């Protein structure tokens, strides 16, 4: 699933990205979702972010998809805007949000978005979608997870607006649904679009599983999306979706099942699922239609090949110590792995 690598240089994909993702494709990964993409120049939270508005972005994407094209892997791109969870010190622009909220990492109070900002955001998502399709990707994922501006609009924790974009759930859904409609029009009806949806913010006053089901149903009803990925957490508890060995495994599976029990489109479970036994049981029990992973595939990129061969004893297990991966990422360093020194 989509994740940060901090490999980007001056807003561009580089050879390091190609080598890293090719290795996972070579190892049998069925779907790779390229993340850390920025769709607007007022959203550049980390030095390694990849700028989709860069003049060479399309060329870089075409090069990326060609590099992975020899393997039986599908490639999606995740589109997001980080809203007030971004860094104005890098962009020298105000950060955006539904309301004047301060991010807990960068500490900046954002500018509440005005109607022209909302229109510009919707147009930026559509432009980015066109670049993704022209770049050779097989599909798109729209991020409405823990670090997403669209989730900030969905949540009463961050959305205190008194206009047509705030208050009742119908209003808070207005922008996310408009983005989905614009992206669908940009890429056509024959192109896969999914949503990474925060099903539970695990925070007082935030999105709950009971509220996220109507969100998912409203998105499905548009006919614009083809799958959902369940995730959890917000900027107040990122340790929930960056879970270490101290968090019980499988703590997101129930949320994926709740989605699957209420929608007809496929649902992906991810976050802190042990491979291969827990992943296999999730599918066998019908709790999700697909299972996603990041750290297990960082640690052993050949995990899928070994599973297919029944050679599970040789899988190098991720211990979720978060040292080489999240520990480095959150310090602005390039992705690594304690147990796989080739990473990065």
mmCIF file of C-alpha atoms in Angstrom:
data_model
loop_
_atom_site.group_PDB
_atom_site.id
_atom_site.type_symbol
_atom_site.label_atom_id
_atom_site.label_comp_id
_atom_site.label_asym_id
_atom_site.label_seq_id
_atom_site.Cartn_x
_atom_site.Cartn_y
_atom_site.Cartn_z
ATOM 1 C CA UNK A 1 0.000 0.000 0.000
ATOM 2 C CA UNK A 2 1.000 3.654 -0.370
ATOM 3 C CA UNK A 3 3.730 4.843 1.974
ATOM 4 C CA UNK A 4 6.582 7.308 2.315
ATOM 5 C CA UNK A 5 10.108 6.464 1.238
ATOM 6 C CA UNK A 6 11.639 9.962 1.365
ATOM 7 C CA UNK A 7 13.562 9.067 -1.803
ATOM 8 C CA UNK A 8 12.307 12.079 -3.789
ATOM 9 C CA UNK A 9 14.816 14.727 -4.888
ATOM 10 C CA UNK A 10 13.649 18.247 -5.742
ATOM 11 C CA UNK A 11 10.112 16.963 -6.195
ATOM 12 C CA UNK A 12 10.975 14.177 -8.635
ATOM 13 C CA UNK A 13 10.918 10.405 -8.776
ATOM 14 C CA UNK A 14 14.463 9.071 -9.043
ATOM 15 C CA UNK A 15 16.277 5.803 -9.818
ATOM 16 C CA UNK A 16 16.043 4.869 -6.152
ATOM 17 C CA UNK A 17 12.234 4.728 -6.427
ATOM 18 C CA UNK A 18 12.450 2.539 -9.503
ATOM 19 C CA UNK A 19 14.858 0.082 -7.894
ATOM 20 C CA UNK A 20 12.842 -0.136 -4.672
ATOM 21 C CA UNK A 21 9.462 -0.718 -6.307
ATOM 22 C CA UNK A 22 10.836 -2.988 -9.047
ATOM 23 C CA UNK A 23 12.202 -5.233 -6.309
ATOM 24 C CA UNK A 24 8.715 -5.584 -4.761
ATOM 25 C CA UNK A 25 7.209 -6.250 -8.200
ATOM 26 C CA UNK A 26 9.874 -8.877 -8.855
ATOM 27 C CA UNK A 27 8.911 -10.476 -5.542
ATOM 28 C CA UNK A 28 5.357 -11.107 -6.732
ATOM 29 C CA UNK A 29 3.410 -8.178 -5.259
ATOM 30 C CA UNK A 30 0.065 -8.047 -7.062
ATOM 31 C CA UNK A 31 -0.590 -4.329 -6.674
ATOM 32 C CA UNK A 32 1.752 -1.474 -5.858
ATOM 33 C CA UNK A 33 0.295 1.895 -4.851
ATOM 34 C CA UNK A 34 2.760 4.756 -5.284
ATOM 35 C CA UNK A 35 2.317 7.324 -2.539
ATOM 36 C CA UNK A 36 3.910 10.576 -1.270
ATOM 37 C CA UNK A 37 2.613 12.503 -4.302
ATOM 38 C CA UNK A 38 1.703 16.193 -4.047
ATOM 39 C CA UNK A 39 -0.989 17.570 -6.361
ATOM 40 C CA UNK A 40 -0.544 21.300 -5.529
ATOM 41 C CA UNK A 41 2.395 23.567 -4.847
ATOM 42 C CA UNK A 42 1.006 24.636 -1.454
ATOM 43 C CA UNK A 43 1.338 21.088 -0.161
ATOM 44 C CA UNK A 44 4.907 19.868 0.231
ATOM 45 C CA UNK A 45 5.233 18.484 3.773
ATOM 46 C CA UNK A 46 8.575 16.656 3.412
ATOM 47 C CA UNK A 47 11.720 17.117 1.404
ATOM 48 C CA UNK A 48 11.200 13.714 -0.268
ATOM 49 C CA UNK A 49 7.696 14.533 -1.541
ATOM 50 C CA UNK A 50 7.097 13.996 -5.266
ATOM 51 C CA UNK A 51 5.511 16.992 -7.027
ATOM 52 C CA UNK A 52 2.918 16.032 -9.632
ATOM 53 C CA UNK A 53 2.972 19.616 -10.914
ATOM 54 C CA UNK A 54 6.683 19.385 -11.785
ATOM 55 C CA UNK A 55 7.258 19.905 -15.550
ATOM 56 C CA UNK A 56 8.904 16.462 -15.783
ATOM 57 C CA UNK A 57 6.313 14.603 -13.681
ATOM 58 C CA UNK A 58 4.656 12.863 -16.640
ATOM 59 C CA UNK A 59 8.017 11.733 -18.005
ATOM 60 C CA UNK A 60 9.017 10.411 -14.583
ATOM 61 C CA UNK A 61 5.755 8.490 -14.212
ATOM 62 C CA UNK A 62 6.083 6.923 -17.659
ATOM 63 C CA UNK A 63 9.603 5.854 -16.796
ATOM 64 C CA UNK A 64 8.368 4.392 -13.499
ATOM 65 C CA UNK A 65 5.560 2.337 -15.028
ATOM 66 C CA UNK A 66 7.815 1.078 -17.826
ATOM 67 C CA UNK A 67 10.377 -0.049 -15.256
ATOM 68 C CA UNK A 68 7.770 -2.188 -13.507
ATOM 69 C CA UNK A 69 6.024 -3.261 -16.690
ATOM 70 C CA UNK A 70 7.920 -6.524 -17.164
ATOM 71 C CA UNK A 71 6.383 -7.973 -13.983
ATOM 72 C CA UNK A 72 2.862 -9.239 -13.375
ATOM 73 C CA UNK A 73 2.081 -6.334 -11.087
ATOM 74 C CA UNK A 74 -0.519 -3.578 -11.301
ATOM 75 C CA UNK A 75 0.532 -0.023 -10.457
ATOM 76 C CA UNK A 76 -1.760 2.589 -8.929
ATOM 77 C CA UNK A 77 -0.955 6.142 -7.818
ATOM 78 C CA UNK A 78 -2.358 7.640 -4.632
ATOM 79 C CA UNK A 79 -3.605 11.225 -4.918
ATOM 80 C CA UNK A 80 -3.748 13.354 -1.789
ATOM 81 C CA UNK A 81 -3.520 16.816 -0.339
ATOM 82 C CA UNK A 82 -2.279 16.968 3.251
ATOM 83 C CA UNK A 83 -4.229 20.089 4.150
ATOM 84 C CA UNK A 84 -3.075 21.622 7.410
ATOM 85 C CA UNK A 85 -0.844 18.600 8.008
ATOM 86 C CA UNK A 86 1.672 20.191 5.658
ATOM 87 C CA UNK A 87 4.613 22.549 5.955
ATOM 88 C CA UNK A 88 4.375 26.200 4.952
ATOM 89 C CA UNK A 89 8.039 26.684 5.836
ATOM 90 C CA UNK A 90 8.889 24.690 2.695
ATOM 91 C CA UNK A 91 6.301 26.131 0.317
ATOM 92 C CA UNK A 92 6.263 29.715 1.648
ATOM 93 C CA UNK A 93 2.494 29.483 1.222
ATOM 94 C CA UNK A 94 -0.307 29.172 3.733
ATOM 95 C CA UNK A 95 -1.459 25.661 4.541
ATOM 96 C CA UNK A 96 -5.114 24.878 3.856
ATOM 97 C CA UNK A 97 -7.776 23.252 5.988
ATOM 98 C CA UNK A 98 -11.520 23.212 6.484
ATOM 99 C CA UNK A 99 -11.132 25.412 9.586
ATOM 100 C CA UNK A 100 -8.368 27.313 11.403
ATOM 101 C CA UNK A 101 -6.680 24.308 13.024
ATOM 102 C CA UNK A 102 -3.029 23.846 14.050
ATOM 103 C CA UNK A 103 -1.177 20.720 13.042
ATOM 104 C CA UNK A 104 0.503 18.859 15.922
ATOM 105 C CA UNK A 105 3.735 18.259 13.933
ATOM 106 C CA UNK A 106 4.460 21.544 12.149
ATOM 107 C CA UNK A 107 2.381 23.694 14.520
ATOM 108 C CA UNK A 108 1.048 26.087 11.889
ATOM 109 C CA UNK A 109 -2.510 27.399 11.993
ATOM 110 C CA UNK A 110 -3.975 26.879 8.539
ATOM 111 C CA UNK A 111 -6.076 29.129 6.365
ATOM 112 C CA UNK A 112 -9.742 28.062 6.264
ATOM 113 C CA UNK A 113 -10.417 27.280 2.618
ATOM 114 C CA UNK A 114 -12.556 29.719 0.659
ATOM 115 C CA UNK A 115 -14.804 28.792 -2.303
ATOM 116 C CA UNK A 116 -12.074 29.584 -4.837
ATOM 117 C CA UNK A 117 -9.621 27.369 -2.904
ATOM 118 C CA UNK A 118 -12.093 24.506 -2.967
ATOM 119 C CA UNK A 119 -12.570 24.888 -6.718
ATOM 120 C CA UNK A 120 -8.801 24.964 -7.232
ATOM 121 C CA UNK A 121 -8.392 21.784 -5.170
ATOM 122 C CA UNK A 122 -11.006 19.899 -7.175
ATOM 123 C CA UNK A 123 -9.354 20.990 -10.425
ATOM 124 C CA UNK A 124 -5.948 19.916 -9.103
ATOM 125 C CA UNK A 125 -7.226 16.415 -8.325
ATOM 126 C CA UNK A 126 -8.641 16.154 -11.855
ATOM 127 C CA UNK A 127 -5.371 17.346 -13.449
ATOM 128 C CA UNK A 128 -3.376 14.907 -11.344
ATOM 129 C CA UNK A 129 -5.678 12.057 -12.380
ATOM 130 C CA UNK A 130 -5.074 12.853 -16.042
ATOM 131 C CA UNK A 131 -1.308 12.794 -15.454
ATOM 132 C CA UNK A 132 -1.570 9.437 -13.684
ATOM 133 C CA UNK A 133 -3.460 7.816 -16.530
ATOM 134 C CA UNK A 134 -1.188 9.329 -19.168
ATOM 135 C CA UNK A 135 1.776 8.150 -17.106
ATOM 136 C CA UNK A 136 0.813 4.508 -17.625
ATOM 137 C CA UNK A 137 -0.589 3.681 -14.201
ATOM 138 C CA UNK A 138 -3.362 1.090 -13.999
ATOM 139 C CA UNK A 139 -5.524 2.976 -11.501
ATOM 140 C CA UNK A 140 -5.863 5.639 -8.818
ATOM 141 C CA UNK A 141 -6.391 5.681 -5.082
ATOM 142 C CA UNK A 142 -7.811 8.839 -3.460
ATOM 143 C CA UNK A 143 -6.477 9.315 0.064
ATOM 144 C CA UNK A 144 -9.077 10.102 2.733
ATOM 145 C CA UNK A 145 -6.973 8.614 5.519
ATOM 146 C CA UNK A 146 -5.112 9.943 8.511
ATOM 147 C CA UNK A 147 -2.986 12.550 6.705
ATOM 148 C CA UNK A 148 -5.548 13.764 4.168
ATOM 149 C CA UNK A 149 -7.292 17.105 3.680
ATOM 150 C CA UNK A 150 -10.393 15.236 2.525
ATOM 151 C CA UNK A 151 -10.529 13.377 5.847
ATOM 152 C CA UNK A 152 -10.129 16.719 7.609
ATOM 153 C CA UNK A 153 -13.336 17.835 5.880
ATOM 154 C CA UNK A 154 -15.107 14.612 6.871
ATOM 155 C CA UNK A 155 -14.214 14.894 10.567
ATOM 156 C CA UNK A 156 -15.886 17.122 13.143
ATOM 157 C CA UNK A 157 -12.543 17.244 14.973
ATOM 158 C CA UNK A 158 -11.109 19.444 12.229
ATOM 159 C CA UNK A 159 -14.178 20.702 10.333
ATOM 160 C CA UNK A 160 -15.923 23.487 12.261
ATOM 161 C CA UNK A 161 -17.376 25.224 9.215
ATOM 162 C CA UNK A 162 -20.797 26.857 9.253
ATOM 163 C CA UNK A 163 -21.338 26.812 5.474
ATOM 164 C CA UNK A 164 -22.407 24.105 3.036
ATOM 165 C CA UNK A 165 -19.168 22.165 3.697
ATOM 166 C CA UNK A 166 -19.602 21.819 7.464
ATOM 167 C CA UNK A 167 -21.992 20.524 10.086
ATOM 168 C CA UNK A 168 -24.167 17.652 8.900
ATOM 169 C CA UNK A 169 -22.507 14.620 7.309
ATOM 170 C CA UNK A 170 -24.138 15.454 3.981
ATOM 171 C CA UNK A 171 -22.275 18.768 3.983
ATOM 172 C CA UNK A 172 -18.956 17.305 5.119
ATOM 173 C CA UNK A 173 -19.190 14.797 2.271
ATOM 174 C CA UNK A 174 -19.690 17.524 -0.316
ATOM 175 C CA UNK A 175 -16.002 18.125 -1.118
ATOM 176 C CA UNK A 176 -14.876 14.460 -1.110
ATOM 177 C CA UNK A 177 -17.763 13.544 -3.432
ATOM 178 C CA UNK A 178 -16.966 16.476 -5.726
ATOM 179 C CA UNK A 179 -13.345 15.288 -5.924
ATOM 180 C CA UNK A 180 -14.441 11.748 -6.808
ATOM 181 C CA UNK A 181 -16.754 13.090 -9.511
ATOM 182 C CA UNK A 182 -14.007 15.266 -11.005
ATOM 183 C CA UNK A 183 -11.463 12.439 -10.983
ATOM 184 C CA UNK A 184 -13.927 10.052 -12.605
ATOM 185 C CA UNK A 185 -14.675 12.546 -15.360
ATOM 186 C CA UNK A 186 -10.964 13.100 -15.885
ATOM 187 C CA UNK A 187 -10.060 9.432 -16.405
ATOM 188 C CA UNK A 188 -13.282 7.999 -17.848
ATOM 189 C CA UNK A 189 -15.532 5.136 -16.829
ATOM 190 C CA UNK A 190 -13.098 2.323 -17.692
ATOM 191 C CA UNK A 191 -10.393 3.224 -15.173
ATOM 192 C CA UNK A 192 -10.189 1.897 -11.581
ATOM 193 C CA UNK A 193 -10.565 4.421 -8.754
ATOM 194 C CA UNK A 194 -10.425 3.525 -5.075
ATOM 195 C CA UNK A 195 -10.576 5.356 -1.765
ATOM 196 C CA UNK A 196 -8.392 4.941 1.283
ATOM 197 C CA UNK A 197 -10.985 5.745 3.949
ATOM 198 C CA UNK A 198 -10.463 6.475 7.627
ATOM 199 C CA UNK A 199 -13.115 4.262 9.206
ATOM 200 C CA UNK A 200 -12.366 5.235 12.804
ATOM 201 C CA UNK A 201 -10.333 8.212 14.013
ATOM 202 C CA UNK A 202 -10.045 6.645 17.467
ATOM 203 C CA UNK A 203 -10.409 10.112 18.946
ATOM 204 C CA UNK A 204 -13.138 11.818 20.938
ATOM 205 C CA UNK A 205 -15.568 13.614 18.636
ATOM 206 C CA UNK A 206 -14.007 12.202 15.482
ATOM 207 C CA UNK A 207 -15.115 9.795 12.769
ATOM 208 C CA UNK A 208 -16.574 6.577 14.155
ATOM 209 C CA UNK A 209 -17.303 3.257 12.423
ATOM 210 C CA UNK A 210 -21.006 4.068 12.693
ATOM 211 C CA UNK A 211 -20.494 7.325 10.790
ATOM 212 C CA UNK A 212 -18.014 5.980 8.261
ATOM 213 C CA UNK A 213 -20.495 3.419 6.901
ATOM 214 C CA UNK A 214 -22.826 6.139 5.530
ATOM 215 C CA UNK A 215 -19.716 7.822 4.099
ATOM 216 C CA UNK A 216 -18.730 4.643 2.277
ATOM 217 C CA UNK A 217 -22.278 4.070 1.030
ATOM 218 C CA UNK A 218 -22.503 7.623 -0.290
ATOM 219 C CA UNK A 219 -19.234 7.178 -2.173
ATOM 220 C CA UNK A 220 -20.295 3.818 -3.568
ATOM 221 C CA UNK A 221 -23.656 5.258 -4.654
ATOM 222 C CA UNK A 222 -21.904 7.753 -6.937
ATOM 223 C CA UNK A 223 -20.637 4.891 -9.087
ATOM 224 C CA UNK A 224 -17.259 6.623 -9.185
ATOM 225 C CA UNK A 225 -15.261 4.220 -7.018
ATOM 226 C CA UNK A 226 -14.313 0.583 -7.447
ATOM 227 C CA UNK A 227 -12.780 -0.358 -4.084
ATOM 228 C CA UNK A 228 -12.154 0.840 -0.528
ATOM 229 C CA UNK A 229 -9.149 0.458 1.735
ATOM 230 C CA UNK A 230 -9.938 0.643 5.434
ATOM 231 C CA UNK A 231 -7.611 2.568 7.708
ATOM 232 C CA UNK A 232 -7.825 4.290 11.087
ATOM 233 C CA UNK A 233 -6.383 7.060 13.191
ATOM 234 C CA UNK A 234 -5.810 10.781 12.913
ATOM 235 C CA UNK A 235 -2.962 13.238 13.456
ATOM 236 C CA UNK A 236 -3.478 12.935 17.214
ATOM 237 C CA UNK A 237 -2.705 9.206 17.263
ATOM 238 C CA UNK A 238 -0.504 8.320 14.309
ATOM 239 C CA UNK A 239 0.936 5.496 16.400
ATOM 240 C CA UNK A 240 -2.297 3.623 15.605
ATOM 241 C CA UNK A 241 -1.528 3.416 11.871
ATOM 242 C CA UNK A 242 2.231 3.306 12.405
ATOM 243 C CA UNK A 243 1.765 0.564 14.953
ATOM 244 C CA UNK A 244 4.799 -0.998 16.593
ATOM 245 C CA UNK A 245 5.256 -4.408 18.207
ATOM 246 C CA UNK A 246 3.434 -3.041 21.267
ATOM 247 C CA UNK A 247 0.090 -2.693 19.430
ATOM 248 C CA UNK A 248 -1.974 -5.885 19.037
ATOM 249 C CA UNK A 249 -1.788 -7.195 15.491
ATOM 250 C CA UNK A 250 -4.875 -7.107 13.324
ATOM 251 C CA UNK A 251 -6.385 -4.097 15.063
ATOM 252 C CA UNK A 252 -7.812 -2.795 11.764
ATOM 253 C CA UNK A 253 -9.379 -6.025 10.481
ATOM 254 C CA UNK A 254 -12.698 -5.446 12.230
ATOM 255 C CA UNK A 255 -13.020 -2.069 10.528
ATOM 256 C CA UNK A 256 -12.456 -3.613 7.088
ATOM 257 C CA UNK A 257 -15.090 -6.237 7.851
ATOM 258 C CA UNK A 258 -17.598 -3.578 8.875
ATOM 259 C CA UNK A 259 -17.107 -1.890 5.529
ATOM 260 C CA UNK A 260 -17.369 -5.168 3.632
ATOM 261 C CA UNK A 261 -20.593 -6.064 5.414
ATOM 262 C CA UNK A 262 -22.211 -2.856 4.158
ATOM 263 C CA UNK A 263 -20.871 -2.190 0.655
ATOM 264 C CA UNK A 264 -20.800 -4.284 -2.503
ATOM 265 C CA UNK A 265 -17.458 -3.091 -3.895
ATOM 266 C CA UNK A 266 -14.222 -4.846 -2.840
ATOM 267 C CA UNK A 267 -12.621 -3.861 0.468
ATOM 268 C CA UNK A 268 -8.909 -4.055 1.287
ATOM 269 C CA UNK A 269 -7.664 -4.652 4.818
ATOM 270 C CA UNK A 270 -4.243 -3.311 5.750
ATOM 271 C CA UNK A 271 -2.193 -1.976 8.677
ATOM 272 C CA UNK A 272 -0.475 -4.318 11.144
ATOM 273 C CA UNK A 273 -1.661 -7.635 9.680
ATOM 274 C CA UNK A 274 0.710 -10.534 10.257
ATOM 275 C CA UNK A 275 1.734 -12.429 7.131
ATOM 276 C CA UNK A 276 1.031 -15.026 5.950
ATOM 277 C CA UNK A 277 -1.292 -16.730 8.451
ATOM 278 C CA UNK A 278 -3.353 -13.742 9.574
ATOM 279 C CA UNK A 279 -3.623 -12.407 6.038
ATOM 280 C CA UNK A 280 -4.825 -15.760 4.733
ATOM 281 C CA UNK A 281 -7.441 -16.076 7.476
ATOM 282 C CA UNK A 282 -8.794 -12.587 6.692
ATOM 283 C CA UNK A 283 -9.462 -13.679 3.111
ATOM 284 C CA UNK A 284 -10.674 -17.175 3.964
ATOM 285 C CA UNK A 285 -13.152 -15.845 6.526
ATOM 286 C CA UNK A 286 -14.516 -13.258 4.123
ATOM 287 C CA UNK A 287 -13.502 -10.307 6.276
ATOM 288 C CA UNK A 288 -11.916 -8.506 3.316
ATOM 289 C CA UNK A 289 -11.363 -9.051 -0.396
ATOM 290 C CA UNK A 290 -7.664 -8.173 -0.423
ATOM 291 C CA UNK A 291 -4.888 -7.613 2.077
ATOM 292 C CA UNK A 292 -2.285 -4.871 1.855
ATOM 293 C CA UNK A 293 1.109 -4.569 3.462
ATOM 294 C CA UNK A 294 4.082 -2.229 3.683
ATOM 295 C CA UNK A 295 6.581 -3.252 6.354
ATOM 296 C CA UNK A 296 6.386 -6.992 5.700
ATOM 297 C CA UNK A 297 7.329 -6.329 2.062
ATOM 298 C CA UNK A 298 10.067 -3.907 3.063
ATOM 299 C CA UNK A 299 11.592 -6.594 5.244
ATOM 300 C CA UNK A 300 11.204 -9.431 2.728
ATOM 301 C CA UNK A 301 10.363 -8.378 -0.835
ATOM 302 C CA UNK A 302 10.171 -12.062 -1.837
ATOM 303 C CA UNK A 303 7.397 -12.828 0.634
ATOM 304 C CA UNK A 304 4.771 -13.451 -2.063
ATOM 305 C CA UNK A 305 7.046 -15.711 -4.111
ATOM 306 C CA UNK A 306 7.836 -17.728 -0.988
ATOM 307 C CA UNK A 307 4.135 -17.994 -0.119
ATOM 308 C CA UNK A 308 3.305 -19.310 -3.573
ATOM 309 C CA UNK A 309 6.088 -21.886 -3.308
ATOM 310 C CA UNK A 310 4.949 -22.976 0.160
ATOM 311 C CA UNK A 311 8.339 -21.909 1.473
ATOM 312 C CA UNK A 312 6.983 -19.887 4.381
ATOM 313 C CA UNK A 313 9.718 -20.897 6.826
ATOM 314 C CA UNK A 314 12.222 -18.807 4.901
ATOM 315 C CA UNK A 315 10.190 -15.584 5.047
ATOM 316 C CA UNK A 316 12.141 -12.922 6.911
ATOM 317 C CA UNK A 317 9.657 -11.602 9.499
ATOM 318 C CA UNK A 318 9.186 -7.919 10.203
ATOM 319 C CA UNK A 319 9.432 -7.373 13.957
ATOM 320 C CA UNK A 320 7.794 -3.918 13.747
ATOM 321 C CA UNK A 321 10.531 -2.208 15.743
ATOM 322 C CA UNK A 322 10.008 0.825 13.459
ATOM 323 C CA UNK A 323 13.714 1.689 13.457
ATOM 324 C CA UNK A 324 14.750 1.440 9.819
ATOM 325 C CA UNK A 325 11.339 2.333 8.388
ATOM 326 C CA UNK A 326 9.186 4.732 10.391
ATOM 327 C CA UNK A 327 11.965 5.801 12.730
ATOM 328 C CA UNK A 328 14.036 7.054 9.796
ATOM 329 C CA UNK A 329 11.075 8.373 7.818
ATOM 330 C CA UNK A 330 9.856 10.546 10.674
ATOM 331 C CA UNK A 331 13.319 12.104 10.953
ATOM 332 C CA UNK A 332 13.260 13.015 7.267
ATOM 333 C CA UNK A 333 15.736 10.270 6.346
ATOM 334 C CA UNK A 334 15.440 7.754 3.524
ATOM 335 C CA UNK A 335 13.596 4.499 4.128
ATOM 336 C CA UNK A 336 15.631 1.600 5.467
ATOM 337 C CA UNK A 337 15.145 -1.686 7.321
ATOM 338 C CA UNK A 338 16.878 -3.168 10.351
ATOM 339 C CA UNK A 339 16.719 -6.670 8.861
ATOM 340 C CA UNK A 340 17.090 -5.947 5.142
ATOM 341 C CA UNK A 341 20.142 -3.745 4.505
ATOM 342 C CA UNK A 342 19.442 -3.611 0.748
ATOM 343 C CA UNK A 343 16.353 -1.422 1.230
ATOM 344 C CA UNK A 344 16.863 2.008 -0.267
#
